[in-house]
XYZ file of C-alpha atoms in Angstrom:
754
model
C 0.000 0.000 0.000
C 1.731 3.138 -1.238
C 0.607 6.448 0.295
C 1.852 9.893 -0.734
C 0.705 13.228 0.716
C 0.702 16.645 -0.970
C 3.118 17.745 1.766
C 4.942 15.718 4.399
C 4.342 18.540 6.898
C 0.663 19.359 7.368
C -0.584 22.961 7.751
C -1.109 23.917 11.378
C -4.671 25.263 10.917
C -7.213 26.422 8.341
C -5.637 29.895 8.084
C -2.256 28.353 7.262
C -3.902 26.050 4.715
C -5.627 28.954 2.984
C -2.486 31.096 3.074
C -0.443 28.368 1.374
C -2.676 28.198 -1.718
C -2.012 24.457 -1.935
C -4.415 21.532 -2.008
C -4.140 19.250 1.017
C -4.627 15.531 0.624
C -3.047 12.265 -0.372
C -3.093 9.428 -2.867
C -3.258 5.757 -1.925
C -2.503 2.652 -3.987
C -4.028 0.043 -1.663
C -3.177 -3.192 -3.484
C 0.440 -2.226 -4.178
C 2.600 -4.967 -2.674
C 4.996 -2.442 -1.103
C 4.822 1.065 0.293
C 6.165 4.190 -1.419
C 9.664 3.401 -0.040
C 9.675 -0.167 -1.378
C 8.997 -1.847 1.987
C 6.403 -4.627 2.196
C 3.873 -5.279 4.988
C 4.190 -7.619 7.943
C 1.976 -10.612 7.131
C -0.122 -12.555 9.609
C -3.459 -14.204 10.329
C -6.474 -13.699 12.601
C -7.138 -10.167 11.412
C -10.571 -10.346 13.020
C -8.877 -10.477 16.460
C -7.062 -7.158 15.973
C -8.273 -4.760 18.729
C -10.351 -1.778 17.604
C -11.063 1.543 19.270
C -14.447 1.697 20.981
C -14.886 5.343 19.903
C -13.524 5.793 16.348
C -13.167 2.090 15.384
C -9.541 2.554 14.333
C -7.321 -0.516 14.498
C -4.595 -1.049 17.068
C -1.180 -0.093 15.642
C 2.416 0.563 16.623
C 1.692 4.236 17.463
C -0.792 3.280 20.205
C 0.304 3.399 23.839
C 0.033 -0.102 25.322
C -0.345 -1.015 28.990
C -0.764 -4.471 30.437
C -4.564 -4.358 30.338
C -5.388 -1.431 28.028
C -4.273 0.655 25.042
C -4.744 4.266 23.954
C -5.934 4.965 20.416
C -3.368 6.950 18.403
C -6.120 8.631 16.387
C -8.682 9.815 18.954
C -6.921 9.270 22.292
C -9.563 6.933 23.740
C -8.445 4.459 26.410
C -9.603 0.958 25.444
C -9.536 -2.267 27.422
C -7.680 -5.222 25.915
C -9.610 -8.467 25.407
C -8.138 -11.505 27.137
C -6.894 -13.116 23.918
C -5.003 -9.912 23.013
C -3.450 -9.727 26.501
C -2.120 -13.237 26.068
C -0.934 -12.600 22.506
C 0.845 -9.321 23.309
C 2.790 -10.988 26.136
C 4.933 -12.687 23.465
C 7.974 -10.952 21.906
C 6.803 -8.101 19.698
C 8.808 -9.197 16.656
C 6.519 -12.203 16.238
C 3.319 -10.111 16.172
C 2.706 -8.162 12.917
C 0.755 -5.231 14.426
C 3.431 -4.799 17.118
C 6.396 -4.890 14.729
C 5.141 -2.767 11.816
C 2.691 0.049 11.098
C 1.975 -1.664 7.746
C 0.302 -5.072 8.142
C -1.593 -7.556 5.976
C -3.672 -10.080 7.914
C -5.860 -12.985 6.813
C -9.551 -12.837 7.767
C -12.119 -15.623 8.070
C -14.494 -15.786 5.079
C -18.022 -14.489 5.555
C -21.095 -16.697 5.150
C -21.577 -16.367 1.381
C -17.889 -16.933 0.659
C -17.740 -19.945 2.986
C -20.591 -21.562 1.069
C -18.655 -21.530 -2.210
C -17.599 -25.066 -3.070
C -15.023 -23.711 -5.509
C -13.815 -20.364 -6.853
C -12.681 -21.082 -10.383
C -11.554 -18.042 -12.381
C -14.101 -17.462 -15.172
C -13.390 -15.456 -18.334
C -15.680 -14.675 -21.261
C -14.718 -12.995 -24.535
C -17.509 -11.157 -26.389
C -16.409 -10.231 -29.919
C -17.985 -7.734 -32.301
C -18.604 -9.386 -35.714
C -19.985 -6.144 -37.201
C -16.382 -5.312 -37.878
C -13.479 -5.855 -40.266
C -11.056 -8.696 -40.930
C -8.259 -6.586 -39.423
C -10.238 -6.068 -36.202
C -10.884 -9.799 -35.859
C -7.260 -10.694 -36.525
C -6.162 -8.303 -33.789
C -8.782 -9.686 -31.394
C -7.712 -13.271 -32.130
C -4.085 -12.372 -31.366
C -5.144 -10.753 -28.103
C -7.184 -13.767 -26.992
C -4.438 -16.222 -27.919
C -2.136 -14.161 -25.693
C -4.802 -14.202 -22.963
C -5.078 -17.998 -23.109
C -1.362 -18.274 -22.380
C -1.753 -16.058 -19.307
C -4.728 -17.898 -17.763
C -3.953 -20.231 -14.886
C -4.883 -23.939 -14.965
C -8.366 -24.503 -13.615
C -9.780 -21.402 -15.329
C -12.975 -21.583 -17.377
C -13.275 -19.714 -20.671
C -16.301 -18.892 -22.811
C -16.362 -17.518 -26.365
C -19.300 -15.427 -27.600
C -19.903 -13.123 -30.539
C -22.440 -10.387 -31.208
C -23.831 -8.543 -34.215
C -27.552 -8.764 -35.051
C -27.337 -12.085 -33.223
C -25.491 -13.603 -30.273
C -23.232 -16.579 -30.973
C -22.352 -19.063 -28.217
C -19.469 -21.477 -28.874
C -19.287 -24.996 -27.485
C -15.613 -25.991 -27.630
C -15.783 -29.045 -25.363
C -16.661 -31.430 -28.187
C -14.387 -32.712 -30.988
C -15.181 -29.684 -33.192
C -16.375 -26.186 -32.188
C -20.163 -25.721 -32.441
C -21.877 -22.312 -32.439
C -25.507 -21.674 -31.522
C -27.063 -18.341 -32.442
C -29.820 -16.344 -30.776
C -31.165 -13.472 -32.885
C -31.440 -10.022 -31.317
C -34.722 -8.093 -31.767
C -33.979 -4.829 -33.587
C -35.852 -2.439 -31.283
C -34.952 -1.447 -27.753
C -38.173 -2.635 -26.110
C -38.182 -6.306 -27.078
C -36.063 -8.905 -25.282
C -34.397 -12.017 -26.664
C -36.784 -14.668 -27.997
C -34.766 -17.358 -26.192
C -32.790 -17.381 -22.956
C -29.107 -18.145 -23.521
C -29.251 -20.942 -20.940
C -31.902 -22.637 -23.107
C -29.737 -22.252 -26.203
C -26.681 -23.726 -24.474
C -26.265 -24.658 -20.786
C -23.694 -22.386 -19.162
C -21.411 -25.192 -17.981
C -21.348 -26.518 -21.546
C -20.390 -23.036 -22.736
C -17.606 -22.477 -20.157
C -14.690 -24.724 -21.096
C -11.661 -25.706 -18.961
C -8.663 -23.868 -20.389
C -6.095 -26.595 -19.719
C -7.973 -29.241 -21.770
C -9.683 -27.057 -24.393
C -7.061 -24.425 -25.259
C -6.446 -25.826 -28.751
C -10.180 -26.045 -29.497
C -10.711 -22.492 -28.274
C -7.950 -21.383 -30.656
C -9.608 -23.385 -33.469
C -12.940 -21.677 -32.745
C -11.259 -18.258 -32.925
C -9.957 -19.119 -36.393
C -13.533 -19.647 -37.621
C -14.598 -16.070 -36.800
C -15.560 -13.938 -39.801
C -17.152 -10.508 -40.051
C -20.841 -10.607 -40.907
C -21.385 -9.893 -44.593
C -23.419 -7.009 -45.986
C -26.055 -9.584 -46.998
C -26.282 -10.922 -43.433
C -26.437 -7.393 -42.132
C -29.249 -6.420 -44.465
C -31.232 -9.588 -43.758
C -30.743 -9.483 -39.985
C -30.724 -5.783 -39.245
C -33.757 -3.600 -38.923
C -35.168 -1.447 -41.677
C -35.721 2.133 -40.653
C -37.649 4.923 -42.305
C -37.894 4.473 -46.078
C -36.061 1.152 -45.808
C -32.795 2.671 -44.570
C -30.598 0.129 -42.744
C -30.433 0.728 -38.977
C -27.226 -1.236 -38.315
C -26.248 -4.575 -36.841
C -24.123 -4.116 -33.697
C -26.371 -5.310 -30.870
C -23.850 -4.671 -28.093
C -26.278 -3.604 -25.361
C -28.667 -6.536 -25.734
C -25.779 -9.003 -25.984
C -24.078 -7.719 -22.826
C -27.308 -7.764 -20.826
C -28.038 -11.336 -21.896
C -24.491 -12.538 -21.190
C -24.456 -10.983 -17.702
C -27.719 -12.706 -16.793
C -26.368 -15.922 -18.332
C -23.262 -15.881 -16.139
C -25.182 -14.789 -13.058
C -26.761 -18.215 -12.637
C -23.406 -19.626 -11.413
C -22.309 -16.579 -9.390
C -21.487 -17.724 -5.857
C -21.257 -21.356 -6.919
C -18.751 -21.851 -9.729
C -17.114 -18.427 -9.442
C -16.777 -15.391 -7.160
C -15.913 -13.007 -9.996
C -16.251 -13.468 -13.760
C -14.320 -11.202 -16.113
C -15.847 -10.299 -19.462
C -13.609 -8.989 -22.250
C -15.811 -6.983 -24.620
C -14.228 -6.135 -27.989
C -16.095 -3.473 -29.962
C -15.266 -1.807 -33.291
C -17.891 0.951 -33.365
C -20.994 2.383 -31.690
C -23.938 0.111 -30.749
C -26.611 0.707 -33.402
C -28.991 -2.220 -32.983
C -31.251 -3.558 -30.238
C -31.092 -2.222 -26.700
C -28.615 0.534 -25.828
C -28.393 2.043 -29.325
C -26.352 5.260 -29.419
C -26.964 8.258 -31.651
C -23.588 9.239 -33.057
C -24.965 12.119 -35.092
C -24.358 14.449 -32.138
C -20.644 14.330 -32.963
C -21.255 15.976 -36.314
C -23.810 18.377 -34.869
C -21.678 19.654 -32.015
C -20.525 22.666 -34.040
C -23.894 23.277 -35.657
C -25.401 25.207 -32.761
C -23.458 28.200 -31.510
C -25.467 28.106 -28.293
C -23.859 24.830 -27.176
C -20.299 24.643 -25.855
C -18.611 22.204 -28.229
C -16.126 21.257 -25.506
C -18.968 20.313 -23.183
C -21.504 18.777 -25.573
C -19.920 15.326 -25.863
C -18.787 14.721 -22.273
C -22.104 13.617 -20.689
C -23.648 10.227 -21.466
C -26.689 10.269 -23.751
C -28.484 7.349 -22.089
C -28.542 5.764 -18.608
C -28.706 2.297 -20.216
C -25.035 1.463 -19.703
C -25.024 2.644 -16.077
C -27.983 0.335 -15.464
C -26.186 -2.426 -17.349
C -23.186 -2.088 -15.015
C -25.530 -2.642 -12.063
C -26.720 -5.893 -13.652
C -23.071 -6.896 -14.160
C -22.195 -6.291 -10.493
C -25.259 -8.204 -9.301
C -24.207 -11.096 -11.551
C -20.622 -11.096 -10.235
C -19.268 -9.804 -13.549
C -16.409 -7.341 -14.148
C -16.198 -5.929 -17.702
C -13.056 -4.802 -19.521
C -14.005 -2.841 -22.646
C -11.604 -2.796 -25.610
C -12.639 -0.277 -28.273
C -10.662 -0.567 -31.518
C -11.970 2.234 -33.702
C -11.241 5.694 -35.022
C -14.895 6.607 -35.535
C -16.991 8.327 -32.892
C -18.247 5.538 -30.596
C -19.533 7.644 -27.676
C -17.315 6.276 -24.928
C -18.919 8.903 -22.689
C -21.908 6.543 -22.561
C -20.177 3.173 -22.957
C -17.485 3.743 -20.292
C -19.904 3.019 -17.454
C -20.382 -0.646 -18.328
C -16.689 -1.209 -17.660
C -15.653 1.257 -14.983
C -18.784 0.843 -12.856
C -18.514 -2.946 -12.953
C -14.901 -2.857 -11.770
C -13.221 -3.149 -15.160
C -11.139 -0.848 -17.296
C -11.446 0.965 -20.600
C -8.972 0.658 -23.474
C -9.018 2.636 -26.714
C -7.010 1.840 -29.860
C -7.422 4.113 -32.862
C -5.918 1.653 -35.339
C -5.334 -2.066 -35.764
C -1.940 -1.492 -37.405
C 0.182 -0.661 -34.365
C -2.205 -1.624 -31.570
C -0.754 -2.982 -28.324
C -3.981 -4.870 -27.505
C -2.401 -8.381 -27.345
C 0.366 -7.164 -25.023
C -2.143 -5.282 -22.844
C -4.300 -8.403 -22.503
C -1.360 -10.570 -21.485
C -0.044 -7.930 -19.082
C -3.456 -7.395 -17.470
C -4.071 -11.095 -16.869
C -0.575 -11.735 -15.543
C -0.864 -9.378 -12.586
C -2.804 -10.129 -9.394
C -6.099 -8.449 -8.642
C -8.348 -8.068 -5.624
C -12.139 -7.834 -5.621
C -15.059 -7.181 -3.290
C -12.862 -4.517 -1.685
C -13.640 -1.991 1.038
C -11.397 1.042 1.614
C -11.663 3.126 4.768
C -9.604 6.213 5.619
C -9.547 7.473 9.210
C -7.766 10.506 10.613
C -6.971 11.931 14.011
C -9.673 14.209 15.375
C -8.300 17.592 14.235
C -8.935 16.983 10.525
C -11.070 14.864 8.216
C -11.337 13.654 4.618
C -13.298 16.305 2.747
C -13.898 14.360 -0.452
C -12.809 11.141 -2.012
C -11.866 12.415 -5.437
C -13.817 10.032 -7.619
C -14.640 11.059 -11.141
C -17.792 9.023 -11.455
C -20.286 7.910 -8.802
C -18.910 4.370 -9.027
C -15.700 3.617 -10.818
C -12.812 1.203 -10.506
C -9.149 1.911 -11.288
C -9.037 5.193 -9.277
C -12.756 5.331 -8.961
C -14.800 3.990 -6.112
C -18.266 4.541 -4.748
C -19.240 5.570 -1.222
C -21.093 3.332 1.182
C -24.688 4.607 1.585
C -24.571 4.139 5.360
C -21.022 4.659 6.665
C -19.017 7.862 6.221
C -15.614 7.689 4.494
C -16.166 4.044 3.572
C -15.585 3.317 -0.126
C -16.420 0.182 -2.107
C -14.172 -1.031 -4.921
C -15.472 -3.787 -7.182
C -12.062 -4.872 -8.420
C -8.563 -3.391 -8.416
C -5.001 -4.309 -9.273
C -1.655 -3.200 -7.878
C -1.659 -0.001 -9.983
C -5.117 1.338 -9.015
C -4.717 4.637 -7.174
C -7.283 6.703 -5.273
C -7.179 10.298 -4.065
C -8.540 12.149 -1.036
C -8.409 15.770 0.040
C -8.511 16.981 3.637
C -9.994 19.827 5.630
C -9.909 20.785 9.282
C -12.670 19.489 11.530
C -12.794 22.813 13.423
C -11.148 26.221 13.609
C -8.573 25.095 16.174
C -6.406 22.925 13.942
C -3.323 21.210 15.357
C -1.809 22.434 18.596
C 1.621 23.969 18.113
C 2.823 22.492 21.393
C 1.081 19.110 21.295
C 3.132 15.950 21.289
C 0.328 14.181 19.381
C 1.126 14.384 15.643
C -1.496 14.060 12.877
C -2.280 10.410 12.140
C -3.833 8.778 9.085
C -4.957 5.152 9.060
C -6.045 3.407 5.862
C -7.755 0.004 6.093
C -8.278 -2.113 2.978
C -10.310 -5.326 3.081
C -10.161 -7.453 -0.041
C -10.662 -10.927 -1.475
C -8.252 -12.820 -3.716
C -8.553 -16.127 -5.551
C -5.647 -18.348 -4.532
C -4.645 -21.031 -7.072
C -3.914 -24.569 -5.833
C -0.158 -24.050 -5.997
C -0.496 -21.037 -3.680
C -2.138 -23.055 -0.889
C -0.639 -25.287 1.753
C -2.335 -28.582 0.915
C -1.647 -29.972 4.363
C -3.893 -27.278 5.817
C -6.804 -28.039 3.499
C -9.511 -30.683 3.669
C -9.029 -33.345 1.007
C -12.193 -32.178 -0.840
C -10.608 -28.763 -1.496
C -7.136 -29.820 -2.579
C -6.327 -28.919 -6.157
C -9.050 -26.229 -6.266
C -8.956 -22.445 -6.431
C -10.109 -21.043 -3.091
C -11.040 -17.606 -1.804
C -8.968 -15.749 0.761
C -10.175 -12.636 2.589
C -7.493 -10.252 3.877
C -7.161 -6.983 5.776
C -4.350 -4.564 4.942
C -3.752 -1.622 7.294
C -1.335 1.285 7.009
C -0.986 3.793 9.850
C 1.101 6.932 9.293
C 2.191 9.849 11.463
C 2.899 13.249 9.921
C 4.617 16.367 11.200
C 3.036 19.834 11.265
C 4.550 22.884 9.620
C 5.267 25.695 12.078
C 5.310 28.259 9.253
C 4.473 28.484 5.577
C 8.089 27.948 4.528
C 8.087 24.511 6.133
C 4.884 23.698 4.240
C 6.343 24.773 0.904
C 9.638 22.953 1.515
C 7.804 19.657 2.175
C 5.549 19.731 -0.909
C 5.390 16.718 -3.237
C 4.579 18.362 -6.615
C 3.537 15.058 -8.214
C 0.808 14.513 -5.610
C -0.329 18.126 -5.995
C -0.625 17.427 -9.730
C -2.672 14.278 -9.031
C -5.231 16.167 -6.963
C -5.376 18.960 -9.549
C -6.048 16.469 -12.360
C -8.912 14.887 -10.412
C -10.420 18.285 -9.681
C -10.224 19.647 -13.241
C -11.693 16.451 -14.702
C -14.615 16.726 -12.284
C -15.173 20.348 -13.271
C -14.853 19.483 -16.986
C -17.517 16.779 -16.709
C -19.903 19.080 -14.884
C -19.251 22.446 -16.532
C -17.111 21.824 -19.611
C -13.455 21.974 -20.602
C -13.275 25.763 -20.523
C -14.266 25.831 -16.865
C -11.663 23.167 -16.106
C -8.973 25.297 -17.757
C -10.144 28.411 -15.901
C -9.977 26.578 -12.561
C -6.405 25.481 -13.243
C -5.264 28.948 -14.328
C -6.887 30.637 -11.321
C -5.331 28.135 -8.929
C -1.820 28.862 -10.233
C -2.435 32.614 -9.968
C -3.577 32.316 -6.343
C -0.711 29.985 -5.387
C 1.848 32.354 -6.934
C 0.328 35.343 -5.144
C 0.300 33.551 -1.778
C 3.889 32.412 -2.262
C 5.055 35.954 -3.099
C 3.216 37.363 -0.106
C 4.890 34.803 2.139
C 8.331 35.451 0.668
C 7.982 39.237 1.020
C 6.865 38.806 4.624
C 9.948 36.723 5.402
C 12.175 39.385 3.848
C 10.436 42.092 5.868
C 10.964 40.168 9.116
C 14.639 39.817 8.248
C 14.873 43.610 8.152
C 14.733 44.016 4.376
C 12.312 46.961 4.261
C 12.501 47.445 0.486
C 9.843 45.052 -0.744
C 10.486 43.788 -4.243
C 7.889 44.781 -6.825
C 9.094 41.979 -9.090
C 6.820 38.923 -8.944
C 8.660 35.618 -8.618
C 6.635 33.572 -11.088
C 9.087 30.640 -11.159
C 9.209 29.988 -7.367
C 12.967 30.493 -7.486
C 13.279 30.394 -3.683
C 11.454 27.070 -3.315
C 12.716 24.052 -5.327
C 9.658 21.965 -4.353
C 7.282 24.440 -6.024
C 9.433 25.148 -9.096
C 7.938 22.319 -11.237
C 4.321 23.472 -10.755
C 4.094 26.217 -13.456
C 5.461 23.786 -16.051
C 3.067 21.057 -14.910
C 0.084 23.416 -15.139
C 1.180 24.597 -18.587
C 1.585 20.987 -19.732
C -1.833 20.059 -18.356
C -3.398 22.935 -20.296
C -1.622 21.660 -23.434
C -2.717 18.060 -22.817
C -5.596 16.625 -24.918
C -7.426 16.228 -21.616
C -8.018 20.007 -21.566
C -7.348 21.131 -25.119
C -10.183 22.486 -27.223
C -12.059 20.499 -29.845
C -10.890 22.989 -32.471
C -7.408 21.515 -32.079
C -8.678 18.137 -33.259
C -9.075 16.362 -29.912
C -11.370 13.393 -30.481
C -14.086 13.233 -27.784
C -13.575 9.477 -27.254
C -9.854 10.041 -26.730
C -10.620 12.712 -24.135
C -12.894 10.263 -22.269
C -10.194 7.594 -22.446
C -7.634 9.982 -20.952
C -10.035 10.928 -18.170
C -10.384 7.262 -17.245
C -6.639 6.587 -17.538
C -5.264 9.665 -15.760
C -7.673 9.383 -12.848
C -6.198 6.008 -11.824
C -2.467 6.585 -12.259
C -0.158 6.897 -9.284
C 1.516 10.335 -9.062
C 4.842 9.562 -10.786
C 3.110 7.875 -13.726
C 0.653 10.760 -14.032
C 3.542 13.226 -14.031
C 5.008 11.289 -16.949
C 1.678 11.354 -18.808
C 1.242 15.109 -18.332
C 4.839 16.323 -18.683
C 6.912 13.585 -20.372
C 10.495 13.003 -19.304
C 13.203 13.738 -21.860
C 16.634 12.148 -21.315
C 19.666 12.601 -23.551
C 22.368 10.077 -24.454
C 25.791 10.703 -25.980
C 25.817 7.070 -27.177
C 23.314 4.212 -26.706
C 25.502 3.082 -23.785
C 26.115 6.438 -22.097
C 23.522 8.775 -20.628
C 24.305 12.482 -21.002
C 21.650 14.390 -18.980
C 18.811 12.898 -16.907
C 16.164 15.513 -17.740
C 15.512 18.264 -20.269
C 12.693 20.730 -20.730
C 10.338 19.946 -23.607
C 11.594 22.497 -26.097
C 13.533 22.608 -29.322
C 15.990 24.978 -27.649
C 16.813 22.294 -25.039
C 17.680 19.854 -27.822
C 19.953 22.317 -29.570
C 21.799 23.577 -26.502
C 22.428 20.111 -25.072
C 24.415 18.975 -28.101
C 23.452 15.353 -27.454
C 22.760 13.133 -30.490
C 20.143 10.805 -28.936
C 17.026 11.565 -26.883
C 14.636 9.239 -25.096
C 11.157 10.617 -24.466
C 8.772 8.855 -22.060
C 5.144 10.033 -22.311
C 3.727 7.032 -20.406
C 1.598 5.704 -23.296
C 4.332 6.396 -25.871
C 8.112 5.951 -25.818
C 10.203 7.656 -28.507
C 13.915 7.264 -29.261
C 14.965 10.280 -31.336
C 18.269 10.565 -33.216
C 19.035 14.175 -34.167
C 20.276 15.131 -37.641
C 23.699 15.844 -36.112
C 24.074 12.306 -34.723
C 27.210 10.483 -35.881
C 26.222 8.051 -38.685
C 28.318 5.388 -36.978
C 25.917 5.271 -34.006
C 23.801 2.117 -34.356
C 20.124 2.705 -35.220
C 17.912 1.470 -33.718
C 19.841 1.020 -30.464
C 21.106 -2.565 -29.969
C 19.244 -4.803 -27.505
C 22.145 -5.079 -25.054
C 22.845 -1.343 -24.684
C 22.043 0.870 -21.661
C 19.283 2.755 -23.505
C 17.455 -0.485 -24.362
C 17.780 -1.705 -20.783
C 16.214 1.521 -19.541
C 13.412 1.222 -22.103
C 12.658 -2.339 -21.008
C 12.683 -1.299 -17.366
C 10.152 1.450 -18.110
C 7.903 -0.932 -20.047
C 7.902 -3.495 -17.242
C 6.649 -0.937 -14.736
C 3.625 0.172 -16.761
C -0.003 -0.810 -16.286
C -0.440 -0.620 -20.074
C 1.971 -1.388 -22.907
C 3.543 1.843 -24.201
C 4.027 2.211 -27.927
C 7.737 2.323 -28.830
C 8.913 4.461 -31.766
C 12.353 5.068 -33.306
C 12.808 8.286 -35.292
C 15.774 9.703 -37.203
C 15.552 13.424 -37.816
C 15.741 14.236 -41.511
C 14.966 10.657 -42.599
C 11.732 9.839 -40.739
C 8.619 11.868 -40.019
C 9.446 13.583 -36.708
C 5.960 14.991 -36.067
C 5.169 12.520 -33.293
C 8.276 13.626 -31.378
C 7.928 17.334 -32.108
C 4.338 17.374 -30.841
C 5.700 16.680 -27.363
C 7.946 19.769 -27.445
C 5.130 21.746 -25.867
C 7.072 24.634 -24.357
C 7.155 26.426 -27.715
C 3.428 25.905 -28.328
C 0.692 28.428 -27.661
C -1.248 27.331 -24.579
C -4.571 28.621 -25.947
C -4.026 28.490 -29.681
C -3.542 26.037 -32.484
C -0.782 24.127 -30.752
C 1.738 24.990 -33.452
C 5.148 26.347 -32.499
C 5.060 30.101 -32.070
C 6.803 32.948 -30.304
C 4.447 32.437 -27.380
C 4.640 29.127 -25.561
C 5.720 28.619 -21.963
C 7.562 31.930 -21.560
C 4.538 33.881 -22.745
C 2.317 31.781 -20.495
C 4.436 32.834 -17.496
C 4.086 36.482 -18.541
C 0.297 36.131 -18.681
C 0.215 34.479 -15.259
C 2.489 37.196 -13.865
C 0.081 39.901 -15.051
C -2.860 38.040 -13.526
C -0.954 37.693 -10.235
C -0.204 41.407 -10.183
C -3.878 42.231 -10.691
C -4.897 39.707 -8.020
C -2.412 41.092 -5.470
C -3.692 44.632 -5.995
């Protein structure tokens, strides 16, 4: 569990918080195997026996004062009696007791009633493939699923389904694959004429991977796009006989969720559905009107940057509810460059605990690698996240972009405050909170009780047979996947800043950026992109003004009576704040907040919202302001970081640059590079090793490009040199750029300070 705060020293009270101009909060990556320093938890069992505070319900931890018969809560100060079993346990040496030896623990819990009743917990996977597509789309999907089959553990069950104007169910347990089709009614009101269970029993449809892998692969080879004749005969006829389409995605998903739900809690605890779609649903239930994309500029009364952000139908939110009730988590893979309205479709994945992927082309898509990578990492489900604080402050908001969203998005418990539910998460999923003071008093300057944060994370994992101690299992359960419920707790103490300088000197700019990104996305969804940009600009102006006020006050107290009229726009006296103007400029230049007039596709904007809102701070920093490293040779690094400008390239004199933009990696050889330097870099060189290290640490597979200036098209690389681009204009290089942006901010600060 990695936790990072906006500042390691907390503001002393609400006045100090307001004077700083900074957001106050933290990010948490609960299923990360180690903390932010690379240290793992102390593991143990009997988590249900861990003492809890009678007043605030916090868990006992290493910061609590312990007597022979009682303990004092480190969060609220309540004196609690120790139960007899804890008294006996804590009489042993502390090193043998996880909660006594570490403030970061991971303890096994007994399963609850429903989980205990499960006779087995086999991993279940279902692929739903769009046949209203192209040969290229199907070839890419086949490659991805073949990669997925290699990543699935023995004992997994796999089902193959297709959708168009009909749903196809594949039986691969016989000698040859057999498909049974159920036709989808064309209108949104009518349901399927036949239940899928009646067409093919579910346990006949779900095939064991270890014995049927070759037959699943053979079934994939039989997939073909539906022909125009099939489309015209199966699809609906609209007004004047116009064809209404043949991609019945909504009806197919609803039917498949209900189909799987019959075995939820018996065969499986969580089923994962991989939905591959090549365009917008235009048939059956959940049809989407894509004409609004072309009409967004037609009316001057509608903000074009706001028109395409809201969903146009609640159908897919309701569909996600059905998925959750059926024990289904949906990962949506959209491979298309046409407008598909991901603003509506995203909910079926993110609200069911899955993730959203977008690929604009089949040519250089990383879909197969992403599938393999996703299935190779562990995941937790049925999770509960609870953040508690000491009494002086409280969580103000959990910064979730949607009412219920996984991968950085969670939904609040309707009954308990500050309790969040997470359907499913992996070791990369990151969540954000911001804080406020509980009263006007704040923290006492003379108190010996520091601010404390405790984060508790309950989760369930499926443990494969090889991960269990067979000697501890009844013979009926040996060789089976079983559920394991665990409790992970992290308790942290923070210091308080006695003045604003201590606050500024302890800032973590990457965490500040994370909270800013969450806030501007929320504002963009509610009020449009322009409002999100305005919020970001105003925040930087206020921060700069507060910083200059604080600096001038310090100078005055030192006896320097001549106050400088020059505004320090670059935070030259505070290294921790120096990156923030560049980060804000880069965020304004990012497609997340750029205007539609610059060619930002609305589906790509939605994809970035979903991606950026789940990244841990360092990864988000990379996605907003890419790192640029120079090399004198493929085996020798020259400088670890450059600004994103053409001037930086010229002045450095280095022949090779490596740019990391999180989703894209570019190796760029300048026109002045010695022709004897090997291109592309050899596999055993330092540069390649660094590239591979970066790729291994990513939640998605970055696209790798090699470019030689003067011989290859360098546009992809030059587009990242944002510091010479106009922050509000066309995006083309101009005399404006970052320097001009600072001038504009400086003028706004001067007006604000007046």
